[in-house]
Coordinates of N, CA, C and O in Angstrom, one line a residue:
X3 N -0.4 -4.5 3.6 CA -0.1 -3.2 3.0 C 1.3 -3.3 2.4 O 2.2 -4.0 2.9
X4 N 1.6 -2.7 1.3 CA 2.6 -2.3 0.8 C 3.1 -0.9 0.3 O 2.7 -0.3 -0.7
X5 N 4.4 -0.7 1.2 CA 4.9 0.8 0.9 C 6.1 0.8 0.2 O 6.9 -0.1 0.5
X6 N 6.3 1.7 -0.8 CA 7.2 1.9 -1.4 C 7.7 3.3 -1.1 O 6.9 4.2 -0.7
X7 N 9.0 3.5 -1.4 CA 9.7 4.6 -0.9 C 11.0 4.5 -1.9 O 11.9 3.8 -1.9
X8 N 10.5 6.0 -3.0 CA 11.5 6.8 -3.5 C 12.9 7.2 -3.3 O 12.9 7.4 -2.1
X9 N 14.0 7.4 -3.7 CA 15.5 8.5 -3.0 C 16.0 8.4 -4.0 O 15.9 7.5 -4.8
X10 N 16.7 9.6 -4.1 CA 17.8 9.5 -5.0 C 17.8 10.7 -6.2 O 18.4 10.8 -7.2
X11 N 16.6 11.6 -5.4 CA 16.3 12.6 -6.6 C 17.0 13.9 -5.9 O 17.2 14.0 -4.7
X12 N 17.2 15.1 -7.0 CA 18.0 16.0 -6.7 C 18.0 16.9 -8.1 O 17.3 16.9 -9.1
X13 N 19.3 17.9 -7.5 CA 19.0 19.2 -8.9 C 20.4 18.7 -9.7 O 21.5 18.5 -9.1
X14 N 20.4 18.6 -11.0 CA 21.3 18.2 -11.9 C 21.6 19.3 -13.3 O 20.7 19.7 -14.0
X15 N 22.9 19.8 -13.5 CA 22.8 20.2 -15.0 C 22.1 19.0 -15.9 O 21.8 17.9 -15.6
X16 N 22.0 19.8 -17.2 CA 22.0 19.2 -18.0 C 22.8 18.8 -18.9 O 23.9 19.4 -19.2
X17 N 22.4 17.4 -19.5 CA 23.8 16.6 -19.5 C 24.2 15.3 -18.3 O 24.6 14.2 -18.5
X18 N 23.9 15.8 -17.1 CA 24.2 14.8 -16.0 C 23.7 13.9 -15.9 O 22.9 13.5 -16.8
X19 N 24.1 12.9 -14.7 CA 23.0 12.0 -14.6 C 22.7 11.8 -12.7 O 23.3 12.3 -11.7
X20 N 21.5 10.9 -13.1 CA 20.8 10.8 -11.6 C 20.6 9.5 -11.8 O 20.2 8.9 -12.8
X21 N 20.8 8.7 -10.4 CA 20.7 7.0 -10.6 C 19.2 7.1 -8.9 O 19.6 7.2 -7.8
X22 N 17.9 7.1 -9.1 CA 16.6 7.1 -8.5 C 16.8 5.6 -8.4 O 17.2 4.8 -9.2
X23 N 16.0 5.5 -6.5 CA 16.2 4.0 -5.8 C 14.9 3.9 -5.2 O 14.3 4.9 -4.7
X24 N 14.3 2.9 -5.3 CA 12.4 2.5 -4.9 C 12.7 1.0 -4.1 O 12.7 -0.1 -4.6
X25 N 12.8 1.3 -2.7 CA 12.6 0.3 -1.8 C 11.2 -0.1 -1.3 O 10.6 0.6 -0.6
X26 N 10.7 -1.4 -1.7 CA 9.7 -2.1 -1.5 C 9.5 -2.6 -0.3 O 10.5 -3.2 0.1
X27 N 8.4 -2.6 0.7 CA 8.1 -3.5 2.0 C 6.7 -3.9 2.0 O 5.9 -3.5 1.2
X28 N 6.6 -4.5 2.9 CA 5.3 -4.7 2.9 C 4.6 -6.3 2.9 O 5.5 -7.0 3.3
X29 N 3.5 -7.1 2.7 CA 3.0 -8.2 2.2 C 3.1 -8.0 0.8 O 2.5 -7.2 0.2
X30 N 3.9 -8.8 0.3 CA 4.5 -9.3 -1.1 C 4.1 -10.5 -1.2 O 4.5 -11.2 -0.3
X31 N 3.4 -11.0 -2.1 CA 3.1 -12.4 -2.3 C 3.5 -12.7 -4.1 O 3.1 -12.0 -5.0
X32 N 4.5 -13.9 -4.3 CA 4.5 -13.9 -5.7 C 5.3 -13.0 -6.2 O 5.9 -12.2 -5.5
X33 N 5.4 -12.9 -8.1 CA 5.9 -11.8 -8.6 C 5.2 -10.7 -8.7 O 4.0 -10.7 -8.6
X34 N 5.9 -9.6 -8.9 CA 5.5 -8.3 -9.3 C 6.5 -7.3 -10.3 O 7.7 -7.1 -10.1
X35 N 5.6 -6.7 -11.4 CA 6.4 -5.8 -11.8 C 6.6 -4.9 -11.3 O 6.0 -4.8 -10.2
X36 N 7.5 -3.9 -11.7 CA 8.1 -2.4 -10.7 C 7.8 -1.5 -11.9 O 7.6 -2.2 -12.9
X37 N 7.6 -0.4 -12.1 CA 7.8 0.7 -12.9 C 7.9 2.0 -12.4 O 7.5 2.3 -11.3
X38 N 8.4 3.0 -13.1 CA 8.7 4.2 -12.8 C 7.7 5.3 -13.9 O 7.6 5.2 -15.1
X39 N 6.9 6.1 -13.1 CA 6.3 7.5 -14.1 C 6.8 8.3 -13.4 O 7.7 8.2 -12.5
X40 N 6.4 9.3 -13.7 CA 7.0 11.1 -13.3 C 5.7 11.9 -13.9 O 4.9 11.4 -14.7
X41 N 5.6 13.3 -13.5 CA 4.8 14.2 -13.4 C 5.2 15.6 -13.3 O 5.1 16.1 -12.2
X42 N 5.7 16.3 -14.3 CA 5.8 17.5 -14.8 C 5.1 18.5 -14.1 O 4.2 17.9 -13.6
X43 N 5.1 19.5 -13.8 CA 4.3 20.9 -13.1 C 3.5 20.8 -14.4 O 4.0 20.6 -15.5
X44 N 1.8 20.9 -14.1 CA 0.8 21.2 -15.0 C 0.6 19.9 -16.2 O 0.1 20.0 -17.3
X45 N 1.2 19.1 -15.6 CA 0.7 18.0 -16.8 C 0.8 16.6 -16.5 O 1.6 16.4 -15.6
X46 N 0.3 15.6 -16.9 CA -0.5 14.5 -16.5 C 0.9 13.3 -16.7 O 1.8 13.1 -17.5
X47 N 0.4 12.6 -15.2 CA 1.7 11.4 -15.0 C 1.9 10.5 -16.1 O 1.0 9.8 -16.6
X48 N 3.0 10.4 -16.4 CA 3.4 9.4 -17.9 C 4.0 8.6 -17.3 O 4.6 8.9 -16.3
X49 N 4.1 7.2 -17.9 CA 5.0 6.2 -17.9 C 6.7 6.6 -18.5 O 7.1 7.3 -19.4
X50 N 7.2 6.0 -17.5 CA 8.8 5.9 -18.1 C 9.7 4.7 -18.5 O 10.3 4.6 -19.5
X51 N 9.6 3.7 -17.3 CA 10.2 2.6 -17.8 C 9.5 1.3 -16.6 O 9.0 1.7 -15.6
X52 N 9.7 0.2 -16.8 CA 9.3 -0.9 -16.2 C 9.9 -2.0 -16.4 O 10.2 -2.3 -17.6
X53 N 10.0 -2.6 -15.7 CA 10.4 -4.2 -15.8 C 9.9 -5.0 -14.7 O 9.6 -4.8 -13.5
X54 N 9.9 -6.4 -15.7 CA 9.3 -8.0 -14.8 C 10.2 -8.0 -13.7 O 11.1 -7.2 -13.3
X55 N 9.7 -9.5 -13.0 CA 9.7 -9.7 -11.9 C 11.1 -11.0 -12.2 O 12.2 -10.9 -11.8
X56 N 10.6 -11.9 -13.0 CA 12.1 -12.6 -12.9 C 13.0 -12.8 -14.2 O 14.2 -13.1 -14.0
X57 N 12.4 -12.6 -15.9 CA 12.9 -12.7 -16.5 C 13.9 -11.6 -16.9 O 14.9 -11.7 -17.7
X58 N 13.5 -10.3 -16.3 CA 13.8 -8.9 -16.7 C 13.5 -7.9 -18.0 O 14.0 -6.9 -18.5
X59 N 12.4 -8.6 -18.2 CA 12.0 -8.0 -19.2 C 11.4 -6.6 -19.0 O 10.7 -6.3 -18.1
X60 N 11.8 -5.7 -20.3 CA 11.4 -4.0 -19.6 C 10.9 -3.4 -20.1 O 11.0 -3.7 -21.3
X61 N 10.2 -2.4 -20.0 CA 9.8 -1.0 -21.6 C 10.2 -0.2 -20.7 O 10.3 0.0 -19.5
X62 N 10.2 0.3 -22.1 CA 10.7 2.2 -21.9 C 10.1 2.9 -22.6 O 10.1 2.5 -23.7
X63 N 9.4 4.1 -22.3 CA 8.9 5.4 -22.6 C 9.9 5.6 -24.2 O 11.0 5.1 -24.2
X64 N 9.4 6.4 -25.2 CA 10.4 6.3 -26.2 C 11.3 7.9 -25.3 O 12.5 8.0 -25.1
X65 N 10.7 8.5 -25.1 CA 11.5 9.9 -24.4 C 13.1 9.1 -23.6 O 14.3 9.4 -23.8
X66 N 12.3 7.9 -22.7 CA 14.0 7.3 -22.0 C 14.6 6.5 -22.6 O 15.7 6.2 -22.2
X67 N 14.2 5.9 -23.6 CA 15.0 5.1 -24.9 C 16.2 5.6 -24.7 O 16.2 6.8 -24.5
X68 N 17.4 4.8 -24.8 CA 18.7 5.1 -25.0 C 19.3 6.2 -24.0 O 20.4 6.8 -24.2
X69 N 18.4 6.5 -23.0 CA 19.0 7.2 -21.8 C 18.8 6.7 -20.7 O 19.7 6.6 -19.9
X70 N 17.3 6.1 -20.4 CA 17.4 5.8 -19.3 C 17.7 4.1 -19.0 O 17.3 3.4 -19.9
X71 N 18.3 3.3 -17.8 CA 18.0 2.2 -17.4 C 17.7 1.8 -16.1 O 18.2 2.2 -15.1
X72 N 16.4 0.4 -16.3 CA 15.9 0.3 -15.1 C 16.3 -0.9 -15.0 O 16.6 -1.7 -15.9
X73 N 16.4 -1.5 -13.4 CA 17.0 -2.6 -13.1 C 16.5 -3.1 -11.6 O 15.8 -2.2 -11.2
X74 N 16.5 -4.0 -10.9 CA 16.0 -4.7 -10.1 C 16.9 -5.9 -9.2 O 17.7 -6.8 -9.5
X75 N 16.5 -5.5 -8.1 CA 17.4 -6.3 -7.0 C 16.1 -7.5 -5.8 O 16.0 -7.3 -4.6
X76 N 15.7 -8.3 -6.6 CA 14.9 -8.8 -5.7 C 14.5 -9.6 -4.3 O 13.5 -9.8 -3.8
X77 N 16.4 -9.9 -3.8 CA 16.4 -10.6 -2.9 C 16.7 -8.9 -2.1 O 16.9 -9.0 -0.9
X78 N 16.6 -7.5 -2.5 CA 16.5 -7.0 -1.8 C 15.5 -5.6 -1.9 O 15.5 -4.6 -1.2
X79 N 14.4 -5.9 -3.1 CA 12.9 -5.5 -2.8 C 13.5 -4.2 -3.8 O 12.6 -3.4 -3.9
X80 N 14.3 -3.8 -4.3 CA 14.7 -2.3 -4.5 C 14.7 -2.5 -5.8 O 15.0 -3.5 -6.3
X81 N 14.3 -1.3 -6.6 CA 14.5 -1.0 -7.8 C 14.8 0.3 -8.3 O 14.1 1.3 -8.1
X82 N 15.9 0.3 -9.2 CA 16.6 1.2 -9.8 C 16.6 2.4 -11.1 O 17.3 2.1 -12.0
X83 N 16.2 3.1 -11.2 CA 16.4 4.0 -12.7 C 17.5 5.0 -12.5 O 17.4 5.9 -11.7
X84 N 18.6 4.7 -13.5 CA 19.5 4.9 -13.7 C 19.3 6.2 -15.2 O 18.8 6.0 -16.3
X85 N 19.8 7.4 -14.5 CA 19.4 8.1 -15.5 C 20.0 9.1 -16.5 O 20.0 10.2 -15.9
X86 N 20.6 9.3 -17.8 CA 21.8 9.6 -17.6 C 21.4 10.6 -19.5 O 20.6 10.3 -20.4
X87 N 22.5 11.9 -19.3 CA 22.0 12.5 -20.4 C 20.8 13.1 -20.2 O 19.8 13.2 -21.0
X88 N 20.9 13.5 -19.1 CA 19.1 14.4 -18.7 C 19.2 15.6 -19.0 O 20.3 16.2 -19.0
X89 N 17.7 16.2 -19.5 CA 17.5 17.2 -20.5 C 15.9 18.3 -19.2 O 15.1 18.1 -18.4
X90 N 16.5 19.4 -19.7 CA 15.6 19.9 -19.1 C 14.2 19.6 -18.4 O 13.6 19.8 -17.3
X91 N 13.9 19.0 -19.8 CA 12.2 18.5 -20.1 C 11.9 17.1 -19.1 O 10.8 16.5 -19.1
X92 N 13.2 16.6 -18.2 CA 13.2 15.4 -17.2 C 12.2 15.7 -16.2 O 11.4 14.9 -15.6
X93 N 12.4 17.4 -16.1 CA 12.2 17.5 -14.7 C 10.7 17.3 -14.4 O 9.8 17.6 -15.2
X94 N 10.6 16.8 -13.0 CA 9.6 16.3 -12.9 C 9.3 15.1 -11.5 O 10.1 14.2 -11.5
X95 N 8.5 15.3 -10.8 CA 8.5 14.2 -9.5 C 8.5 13.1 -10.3 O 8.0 13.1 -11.4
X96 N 9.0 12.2 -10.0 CA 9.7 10.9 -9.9 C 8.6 10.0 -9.3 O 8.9 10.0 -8.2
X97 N 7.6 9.3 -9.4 CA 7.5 7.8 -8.4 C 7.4 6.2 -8.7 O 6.7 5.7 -9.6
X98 N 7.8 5.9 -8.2 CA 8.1 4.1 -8.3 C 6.5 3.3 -7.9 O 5.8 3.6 -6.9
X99 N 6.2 2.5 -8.8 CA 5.3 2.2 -8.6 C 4.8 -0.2 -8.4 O 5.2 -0.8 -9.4
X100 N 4.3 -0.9 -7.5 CA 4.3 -2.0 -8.1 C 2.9 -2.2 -8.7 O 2.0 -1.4 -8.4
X101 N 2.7 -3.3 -9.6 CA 2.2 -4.3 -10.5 C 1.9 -5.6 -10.1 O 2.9 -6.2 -10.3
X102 N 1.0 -6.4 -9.5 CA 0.9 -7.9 -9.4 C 0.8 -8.7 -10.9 O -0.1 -8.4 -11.7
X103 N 1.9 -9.7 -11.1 CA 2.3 -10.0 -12.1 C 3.5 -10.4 -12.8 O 4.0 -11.3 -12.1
X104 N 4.1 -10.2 -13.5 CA 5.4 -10.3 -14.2 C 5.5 -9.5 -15.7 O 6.5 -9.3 -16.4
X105 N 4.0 -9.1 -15.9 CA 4.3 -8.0 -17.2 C 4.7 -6.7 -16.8 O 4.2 -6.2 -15.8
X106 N 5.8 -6.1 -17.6 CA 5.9 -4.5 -16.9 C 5.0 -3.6 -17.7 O 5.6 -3.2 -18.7
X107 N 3.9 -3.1 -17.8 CA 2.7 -2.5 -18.2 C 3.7 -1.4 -17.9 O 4.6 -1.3 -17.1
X108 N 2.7 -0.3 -19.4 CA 3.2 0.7 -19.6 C 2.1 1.8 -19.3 O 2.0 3.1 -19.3
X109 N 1.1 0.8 -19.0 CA -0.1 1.9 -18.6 C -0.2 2.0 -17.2 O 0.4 1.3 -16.4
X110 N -1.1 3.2 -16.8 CA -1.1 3.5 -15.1 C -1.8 2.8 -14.7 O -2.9 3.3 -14.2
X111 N -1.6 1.3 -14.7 CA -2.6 0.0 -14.2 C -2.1 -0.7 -12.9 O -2.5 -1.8 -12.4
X112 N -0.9 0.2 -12.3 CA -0.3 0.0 -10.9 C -1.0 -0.2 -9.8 O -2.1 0.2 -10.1
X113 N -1.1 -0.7 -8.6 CA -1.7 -1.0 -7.2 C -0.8 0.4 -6.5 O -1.3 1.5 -6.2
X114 N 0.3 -0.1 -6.4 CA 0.6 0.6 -4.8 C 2.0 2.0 -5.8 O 2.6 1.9 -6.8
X115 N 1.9 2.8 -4.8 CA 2.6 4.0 -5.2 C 3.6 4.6 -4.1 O 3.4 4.6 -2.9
X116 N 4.9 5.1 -4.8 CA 5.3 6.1 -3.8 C 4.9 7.1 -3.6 O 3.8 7.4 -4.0
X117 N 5.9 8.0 -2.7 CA 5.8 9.3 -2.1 C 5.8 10.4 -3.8 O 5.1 11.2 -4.3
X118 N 7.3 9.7 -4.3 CA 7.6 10.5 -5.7 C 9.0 11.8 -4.7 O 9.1 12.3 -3.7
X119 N 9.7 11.7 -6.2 CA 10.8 12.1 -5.2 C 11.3 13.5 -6.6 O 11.0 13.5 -7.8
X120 N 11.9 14.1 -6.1 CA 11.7 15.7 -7.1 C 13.2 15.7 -8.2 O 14.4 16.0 -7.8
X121 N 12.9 15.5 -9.3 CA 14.4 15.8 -9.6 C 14.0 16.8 -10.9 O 13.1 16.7 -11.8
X122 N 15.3 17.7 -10.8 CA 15.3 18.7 -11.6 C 16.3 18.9 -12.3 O 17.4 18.8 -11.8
X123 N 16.0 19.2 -13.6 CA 17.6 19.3 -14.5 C 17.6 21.0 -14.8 O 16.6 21.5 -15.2
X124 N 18.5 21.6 -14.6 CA 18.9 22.8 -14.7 C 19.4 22.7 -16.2 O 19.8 21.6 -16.6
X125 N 19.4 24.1 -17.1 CA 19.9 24.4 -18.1 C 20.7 25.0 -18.5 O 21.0 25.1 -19.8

């Protein structure tokens, strides 16, 4: 099994930033990509950003273009979205999600999921 586990989410003006942390455990075999979606009250989970396993290669949602960045620590399982310049319209649970592989897919073609962690931008 493999669990992943969210932190790092919270209430922010807008304008601020929020740096969200996704610790990986579990049977890991091989690469895997990481990615992050989120889920608005009343509307359907979208992709945000993702990256490979060893080149670092990433996408991004065009919404987190030029705001958000995602990054990766693999000798210690965790991965990062770094979020900065958040707008009301962020708000929304948060979850970290893995990929068997090394593409970061932008679609919800993920295996294992987090809890999802709440962050909200005030206006």
């Amino acid at each position: 099994q493999v669990q992943l586990v969210e932190s790092g989410g919270g209430l922010v003006q807008a304008g601020g930033s929020l740096r969200l942390s996704c610790a990986v455990s579990g049977r890991l075999f091989g690469g895997y990509a990481m990615g992050w979606f989120r889920q608005a009250p009343g509307k359907e989970r979208e992709f945000v950003a993702a990256i490979g396993w060893i080149g670092g290669r990433t996408n991004y949602a065009d919404a987190a273009k030029g705001r958000f960045t995602i990054s990766r620590d693999n000798a210690k399982n965790t991965v990062h979205l770094q979020m900065n310049s958040l707008k009301p319209e962020d708000t929304a649970v948060y979850y970290c999600a893995v990929r068997w592989g090394d593409y970061p897919s932008t679609s919800n073609d993920y295996v294992y999921w987090g809890q999802g962690t709440q962050v909200t931008v005030s206006s």
